Tab-separated table of C-alpha atoms in Angstrom:
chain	number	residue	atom	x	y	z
A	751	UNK	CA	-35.069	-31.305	-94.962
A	752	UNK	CA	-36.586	-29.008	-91.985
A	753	UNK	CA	-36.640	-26.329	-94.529
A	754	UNK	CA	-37.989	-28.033	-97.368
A	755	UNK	CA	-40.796	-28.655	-94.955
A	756	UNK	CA	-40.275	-32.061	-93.745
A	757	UNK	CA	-39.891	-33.145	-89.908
A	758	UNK	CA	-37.157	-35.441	-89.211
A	759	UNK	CA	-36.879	-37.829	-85.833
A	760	UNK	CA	-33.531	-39.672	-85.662
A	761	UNK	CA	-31.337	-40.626	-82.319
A	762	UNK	CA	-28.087	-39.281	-82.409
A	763	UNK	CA	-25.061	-40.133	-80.762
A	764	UNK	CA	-22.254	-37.747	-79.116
A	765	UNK	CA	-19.652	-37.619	-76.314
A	766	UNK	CA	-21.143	-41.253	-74.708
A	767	UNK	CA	-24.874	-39.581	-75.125
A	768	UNK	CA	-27.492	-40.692	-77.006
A	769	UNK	CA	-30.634	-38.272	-78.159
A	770	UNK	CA	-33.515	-38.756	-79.464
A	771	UNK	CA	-33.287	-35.878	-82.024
A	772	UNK	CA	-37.240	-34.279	-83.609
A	773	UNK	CA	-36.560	-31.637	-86.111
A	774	UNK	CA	-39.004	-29.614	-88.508
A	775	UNK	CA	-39.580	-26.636	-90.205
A	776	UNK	CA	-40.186	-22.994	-88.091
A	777	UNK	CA	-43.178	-21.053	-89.669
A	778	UNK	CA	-44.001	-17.764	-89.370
A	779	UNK	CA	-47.589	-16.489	-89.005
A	780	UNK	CA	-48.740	-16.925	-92.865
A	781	UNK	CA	-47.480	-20.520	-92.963
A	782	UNK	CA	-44.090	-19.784	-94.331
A	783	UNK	CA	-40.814	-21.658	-93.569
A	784	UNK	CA	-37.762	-19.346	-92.425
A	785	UNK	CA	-36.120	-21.439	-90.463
A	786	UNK	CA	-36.208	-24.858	-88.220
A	787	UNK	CA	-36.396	-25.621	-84.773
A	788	UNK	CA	-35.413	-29.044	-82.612
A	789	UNK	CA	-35.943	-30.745	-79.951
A	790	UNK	CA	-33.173	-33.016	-78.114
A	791	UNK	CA	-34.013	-35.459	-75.364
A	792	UNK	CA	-31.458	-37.601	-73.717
A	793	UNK	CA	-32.169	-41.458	-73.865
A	794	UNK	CA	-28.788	-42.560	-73.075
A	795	UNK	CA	-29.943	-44.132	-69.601
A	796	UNK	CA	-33.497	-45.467	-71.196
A	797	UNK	CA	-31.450	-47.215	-74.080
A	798	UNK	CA	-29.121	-48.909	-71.477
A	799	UNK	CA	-31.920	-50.504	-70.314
A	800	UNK	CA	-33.113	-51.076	-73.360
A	801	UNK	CA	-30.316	-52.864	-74.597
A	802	UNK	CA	-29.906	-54.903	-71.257
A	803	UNK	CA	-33.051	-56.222	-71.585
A	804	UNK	CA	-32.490	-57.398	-75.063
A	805	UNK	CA	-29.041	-58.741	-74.118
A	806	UNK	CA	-30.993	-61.188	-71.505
A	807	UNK	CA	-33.511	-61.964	-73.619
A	808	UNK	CA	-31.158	-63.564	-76.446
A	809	UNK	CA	-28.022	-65.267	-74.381
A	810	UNK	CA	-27.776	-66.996	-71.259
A	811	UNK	CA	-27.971	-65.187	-67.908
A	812	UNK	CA	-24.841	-67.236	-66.678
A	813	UNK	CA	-22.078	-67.849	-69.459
A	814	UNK	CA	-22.769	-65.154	-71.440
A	815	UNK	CA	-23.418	-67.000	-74.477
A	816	UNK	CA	-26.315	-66.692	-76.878
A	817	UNK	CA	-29.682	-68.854	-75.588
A	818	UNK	CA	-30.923	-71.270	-77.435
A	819	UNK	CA	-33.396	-69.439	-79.562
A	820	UNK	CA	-30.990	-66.966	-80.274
A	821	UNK	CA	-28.850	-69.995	-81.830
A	822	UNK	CA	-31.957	-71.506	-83.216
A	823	UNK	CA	-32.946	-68.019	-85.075
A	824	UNK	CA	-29.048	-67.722	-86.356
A	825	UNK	CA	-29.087	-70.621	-88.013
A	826	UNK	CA	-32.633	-70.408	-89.530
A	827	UNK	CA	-30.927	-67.137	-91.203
A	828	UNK	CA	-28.034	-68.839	-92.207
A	829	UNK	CA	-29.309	-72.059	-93.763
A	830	UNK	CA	-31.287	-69.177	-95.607
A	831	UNK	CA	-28.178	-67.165	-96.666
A	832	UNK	CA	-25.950	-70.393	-97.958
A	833	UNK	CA	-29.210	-71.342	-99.701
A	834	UNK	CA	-28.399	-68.071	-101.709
A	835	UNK	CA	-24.536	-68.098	-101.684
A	836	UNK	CA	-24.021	-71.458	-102.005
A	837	UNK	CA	-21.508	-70.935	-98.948
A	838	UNK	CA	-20.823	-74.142	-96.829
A	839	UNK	CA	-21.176	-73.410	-92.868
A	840	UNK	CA	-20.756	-75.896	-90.282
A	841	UNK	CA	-22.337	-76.159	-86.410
A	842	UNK	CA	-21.129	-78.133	-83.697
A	843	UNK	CA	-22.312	-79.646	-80.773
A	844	UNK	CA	-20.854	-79.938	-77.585
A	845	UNK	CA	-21.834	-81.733	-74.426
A	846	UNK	CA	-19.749	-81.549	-71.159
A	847	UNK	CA	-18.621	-84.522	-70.098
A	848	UNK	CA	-20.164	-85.770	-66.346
A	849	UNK	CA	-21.337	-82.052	-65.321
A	850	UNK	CA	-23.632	-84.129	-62.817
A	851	UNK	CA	-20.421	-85.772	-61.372
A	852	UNK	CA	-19.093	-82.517	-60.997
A	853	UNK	CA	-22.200	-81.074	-59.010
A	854	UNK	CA	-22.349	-83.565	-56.782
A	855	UNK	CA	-18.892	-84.183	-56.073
A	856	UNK	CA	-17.835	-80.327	-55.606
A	857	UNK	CA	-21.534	-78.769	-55.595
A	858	UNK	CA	-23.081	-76.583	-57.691
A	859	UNK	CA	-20.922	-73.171	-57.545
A	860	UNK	CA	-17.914	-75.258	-58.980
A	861	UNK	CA	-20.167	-76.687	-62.079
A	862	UNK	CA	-20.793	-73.306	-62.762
A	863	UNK	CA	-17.480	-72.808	-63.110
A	864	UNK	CA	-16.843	-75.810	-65.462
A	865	UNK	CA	-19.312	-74.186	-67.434
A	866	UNK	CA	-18.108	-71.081	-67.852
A	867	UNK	CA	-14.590	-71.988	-68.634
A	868	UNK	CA	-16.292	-74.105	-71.343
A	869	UNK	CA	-17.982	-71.359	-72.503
A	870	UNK	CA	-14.964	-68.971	-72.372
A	871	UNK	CA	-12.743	-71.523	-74.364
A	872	UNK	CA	-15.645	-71.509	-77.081
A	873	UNK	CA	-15.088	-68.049	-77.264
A	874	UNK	CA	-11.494	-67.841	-78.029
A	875	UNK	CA	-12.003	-70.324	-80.689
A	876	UNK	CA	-15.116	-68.395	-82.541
A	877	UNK	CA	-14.722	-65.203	-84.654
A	878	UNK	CA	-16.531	-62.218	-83.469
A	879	UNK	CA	-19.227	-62.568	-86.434
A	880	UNK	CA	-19.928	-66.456	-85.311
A	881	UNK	CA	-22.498	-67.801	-82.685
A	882	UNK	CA	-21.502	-69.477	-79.554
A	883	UNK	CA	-24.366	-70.375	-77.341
A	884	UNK	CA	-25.479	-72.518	-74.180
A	885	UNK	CA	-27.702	-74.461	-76.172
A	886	UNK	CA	-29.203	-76.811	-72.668
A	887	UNK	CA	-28.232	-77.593	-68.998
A	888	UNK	CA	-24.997	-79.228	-70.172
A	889	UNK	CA	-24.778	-78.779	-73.940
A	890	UNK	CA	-23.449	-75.912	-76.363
A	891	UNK	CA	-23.248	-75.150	-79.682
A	892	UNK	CA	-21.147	-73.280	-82.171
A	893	UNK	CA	-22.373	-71.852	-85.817
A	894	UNK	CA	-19.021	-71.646	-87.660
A	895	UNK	CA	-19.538	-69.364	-90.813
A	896	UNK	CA	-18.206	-70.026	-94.204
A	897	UNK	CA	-16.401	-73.174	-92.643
A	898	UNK	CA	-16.285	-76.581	-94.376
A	899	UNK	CA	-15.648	-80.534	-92.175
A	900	UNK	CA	-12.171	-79.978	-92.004
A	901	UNK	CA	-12.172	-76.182	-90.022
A	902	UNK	CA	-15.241	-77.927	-87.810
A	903	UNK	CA	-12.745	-80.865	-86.811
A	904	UNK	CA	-9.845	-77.973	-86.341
A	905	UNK	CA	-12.113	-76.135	-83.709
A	906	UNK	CA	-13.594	-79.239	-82.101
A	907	UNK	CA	-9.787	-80.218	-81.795
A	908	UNK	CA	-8.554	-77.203	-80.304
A	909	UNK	CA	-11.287	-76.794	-77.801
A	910	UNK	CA	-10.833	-80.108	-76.679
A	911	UNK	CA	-6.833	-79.800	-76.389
A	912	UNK	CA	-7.455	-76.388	-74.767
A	913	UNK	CA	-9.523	-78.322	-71.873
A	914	UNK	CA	-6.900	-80.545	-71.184
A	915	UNK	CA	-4.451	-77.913	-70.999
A	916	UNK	CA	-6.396	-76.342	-67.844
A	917	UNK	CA	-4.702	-76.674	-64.716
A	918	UNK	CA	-8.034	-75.589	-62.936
A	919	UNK	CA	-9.858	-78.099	-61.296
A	920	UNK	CA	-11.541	-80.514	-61.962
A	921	UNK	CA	-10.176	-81.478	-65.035
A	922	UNK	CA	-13.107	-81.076	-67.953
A	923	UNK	CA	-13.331	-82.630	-71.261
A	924	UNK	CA	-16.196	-81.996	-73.807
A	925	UNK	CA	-17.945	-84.123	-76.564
A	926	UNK	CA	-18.337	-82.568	-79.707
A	927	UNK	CA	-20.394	-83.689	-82.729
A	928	UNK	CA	-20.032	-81.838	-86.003
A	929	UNK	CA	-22.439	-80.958	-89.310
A	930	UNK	CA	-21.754	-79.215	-92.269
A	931	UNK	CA	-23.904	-77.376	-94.767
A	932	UNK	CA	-25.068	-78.963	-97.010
A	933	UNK	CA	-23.273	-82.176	-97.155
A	934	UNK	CA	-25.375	-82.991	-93.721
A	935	UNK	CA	-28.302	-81.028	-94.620
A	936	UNK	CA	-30.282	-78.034	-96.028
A	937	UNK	CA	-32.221	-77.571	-93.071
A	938	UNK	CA	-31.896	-76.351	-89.071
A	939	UNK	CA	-33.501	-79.431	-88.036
A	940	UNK	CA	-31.330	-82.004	-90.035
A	941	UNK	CA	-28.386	-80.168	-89.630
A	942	UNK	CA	-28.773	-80.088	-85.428
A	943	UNK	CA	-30.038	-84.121	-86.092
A	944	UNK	CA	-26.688	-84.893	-87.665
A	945	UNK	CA	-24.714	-83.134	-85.706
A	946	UNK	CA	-26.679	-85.008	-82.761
A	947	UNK	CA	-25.633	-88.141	-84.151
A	948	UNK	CA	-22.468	-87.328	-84.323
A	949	UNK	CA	-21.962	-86.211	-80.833
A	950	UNK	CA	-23.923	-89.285	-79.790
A	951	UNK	CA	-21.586	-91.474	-81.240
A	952	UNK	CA	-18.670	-89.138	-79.262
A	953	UNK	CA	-19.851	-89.913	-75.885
A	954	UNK	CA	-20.325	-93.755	-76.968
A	955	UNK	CA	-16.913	-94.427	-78.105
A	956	UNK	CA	-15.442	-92.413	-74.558
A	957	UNK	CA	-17.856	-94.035	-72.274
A	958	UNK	CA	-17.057	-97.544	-74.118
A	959	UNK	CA	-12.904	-96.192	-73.458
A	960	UNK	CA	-13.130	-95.728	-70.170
A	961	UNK	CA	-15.415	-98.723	-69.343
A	962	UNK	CA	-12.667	-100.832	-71.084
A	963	UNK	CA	-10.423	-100.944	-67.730
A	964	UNK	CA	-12.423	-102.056	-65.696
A	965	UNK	CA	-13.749	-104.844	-67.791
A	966	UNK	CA	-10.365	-106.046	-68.000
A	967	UNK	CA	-9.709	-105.456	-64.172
A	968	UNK	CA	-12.654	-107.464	-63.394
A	969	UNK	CA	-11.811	-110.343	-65.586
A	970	UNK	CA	-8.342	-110.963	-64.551
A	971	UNK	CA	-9.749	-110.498	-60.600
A	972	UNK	CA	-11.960	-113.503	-61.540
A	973	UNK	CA	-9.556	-115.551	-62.637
């Protein structure tokens, strides 16, 4: 292209270096091409940075996982995708069960814990191309890709089992609500709404479990 008489600019990649690559045409006195010349500068320490400060930008300083506009944007492009496949994806929501018990039992260093061995289970269970993501304080979210109700329930299951299978303590569960495109809806909003719900109704029916004891304690103390 340099001697057809167009300048190039491209980065270029070689050996664990990047350059930022400027090529054109070499002229001699009367204007006329006979050759080309370059320029290479190395960026590999400026894109780095670069790419750090991205990185922090999009996912959570502490587990890792993708932020919560980084999740929101994800699925804003994939509700637009399946609206032009006509591929079903799913999202889940999960919640860790009594983080603030945790904190204040153990302090704050071991809740940070709890949550990243949440978030590292999430990750075994997610394909590299799907989003995992501290979506709050306490609550995460996965975008499973071309996945229908019954792969949603299959993750939620396993992720679940797989916290129960820790010997670390304290022992964690999770509460995970489900959604699926489009049965649920054809939008971000409704889908995270549904999903909500469903979560919701998780936490009811284990609080309500665990409640149930002592209900029963207390009426046989009274009579």
């Amino acid at each position: 292209m340099a001697l057809r008489g167009v300048s190039s600019r491209l980065e270029y990649a070689s050996r664990n270096r990047i350059y930022d690559l400027a090529i054109g045409p070499y002229r001699d006195p009367q204007g006329v091409i006979i050759g080309c010349i370059g320029m290479a500068l190395d960026i590999t320490e400026r894109k780095k940075t670069e790419d750090e400060i991205l990185f922090r930008a999009s996912h959570d300083g502490l587990t890792g996982l993708a932020n919560y506009r980084e999740f929101f944007e994800s699925l804003e492009r994939e509700v637009r995708r399946a609206d032009r496949t006509h591929q079903p994806f799913a999202l889940l929501l999960l919640d860790l069960d009594d983080l603030k018990c945790i904190n204040d039992r153990f302090g704050h260093l071991t809740g940070n814990r709890a949550l990243n061995r949440l978030a590292r289970v999430m990750k075994e269970h997610c394909r590299g191309t799907e989003i995992a993501a501290r979506y709050g304080g306490d609550e995460f979210a996965i975008l499973l890709l071309d996945a229908n109700e019954e792969r949603a329930q299959n993750v939620a299951e396993r992720i679940s089992s797989c916290l129960r299978l820790q010997t670390d303590s304290p022992a964690l569960s999770v509460s995970i609500g489900f959604s699926v495109y489009p049965a649920d809806g054809n939008s971000a909003p409704e889908l995270l709404e549904a999903a909500d719900k469903r979560l919701y109704q998780s936490k009811k029916s284990r609080n309500s479990g665990e409640l149930k004891p002592d209900r029963q304690h207390s009426e046989s103390a009274r009579t």
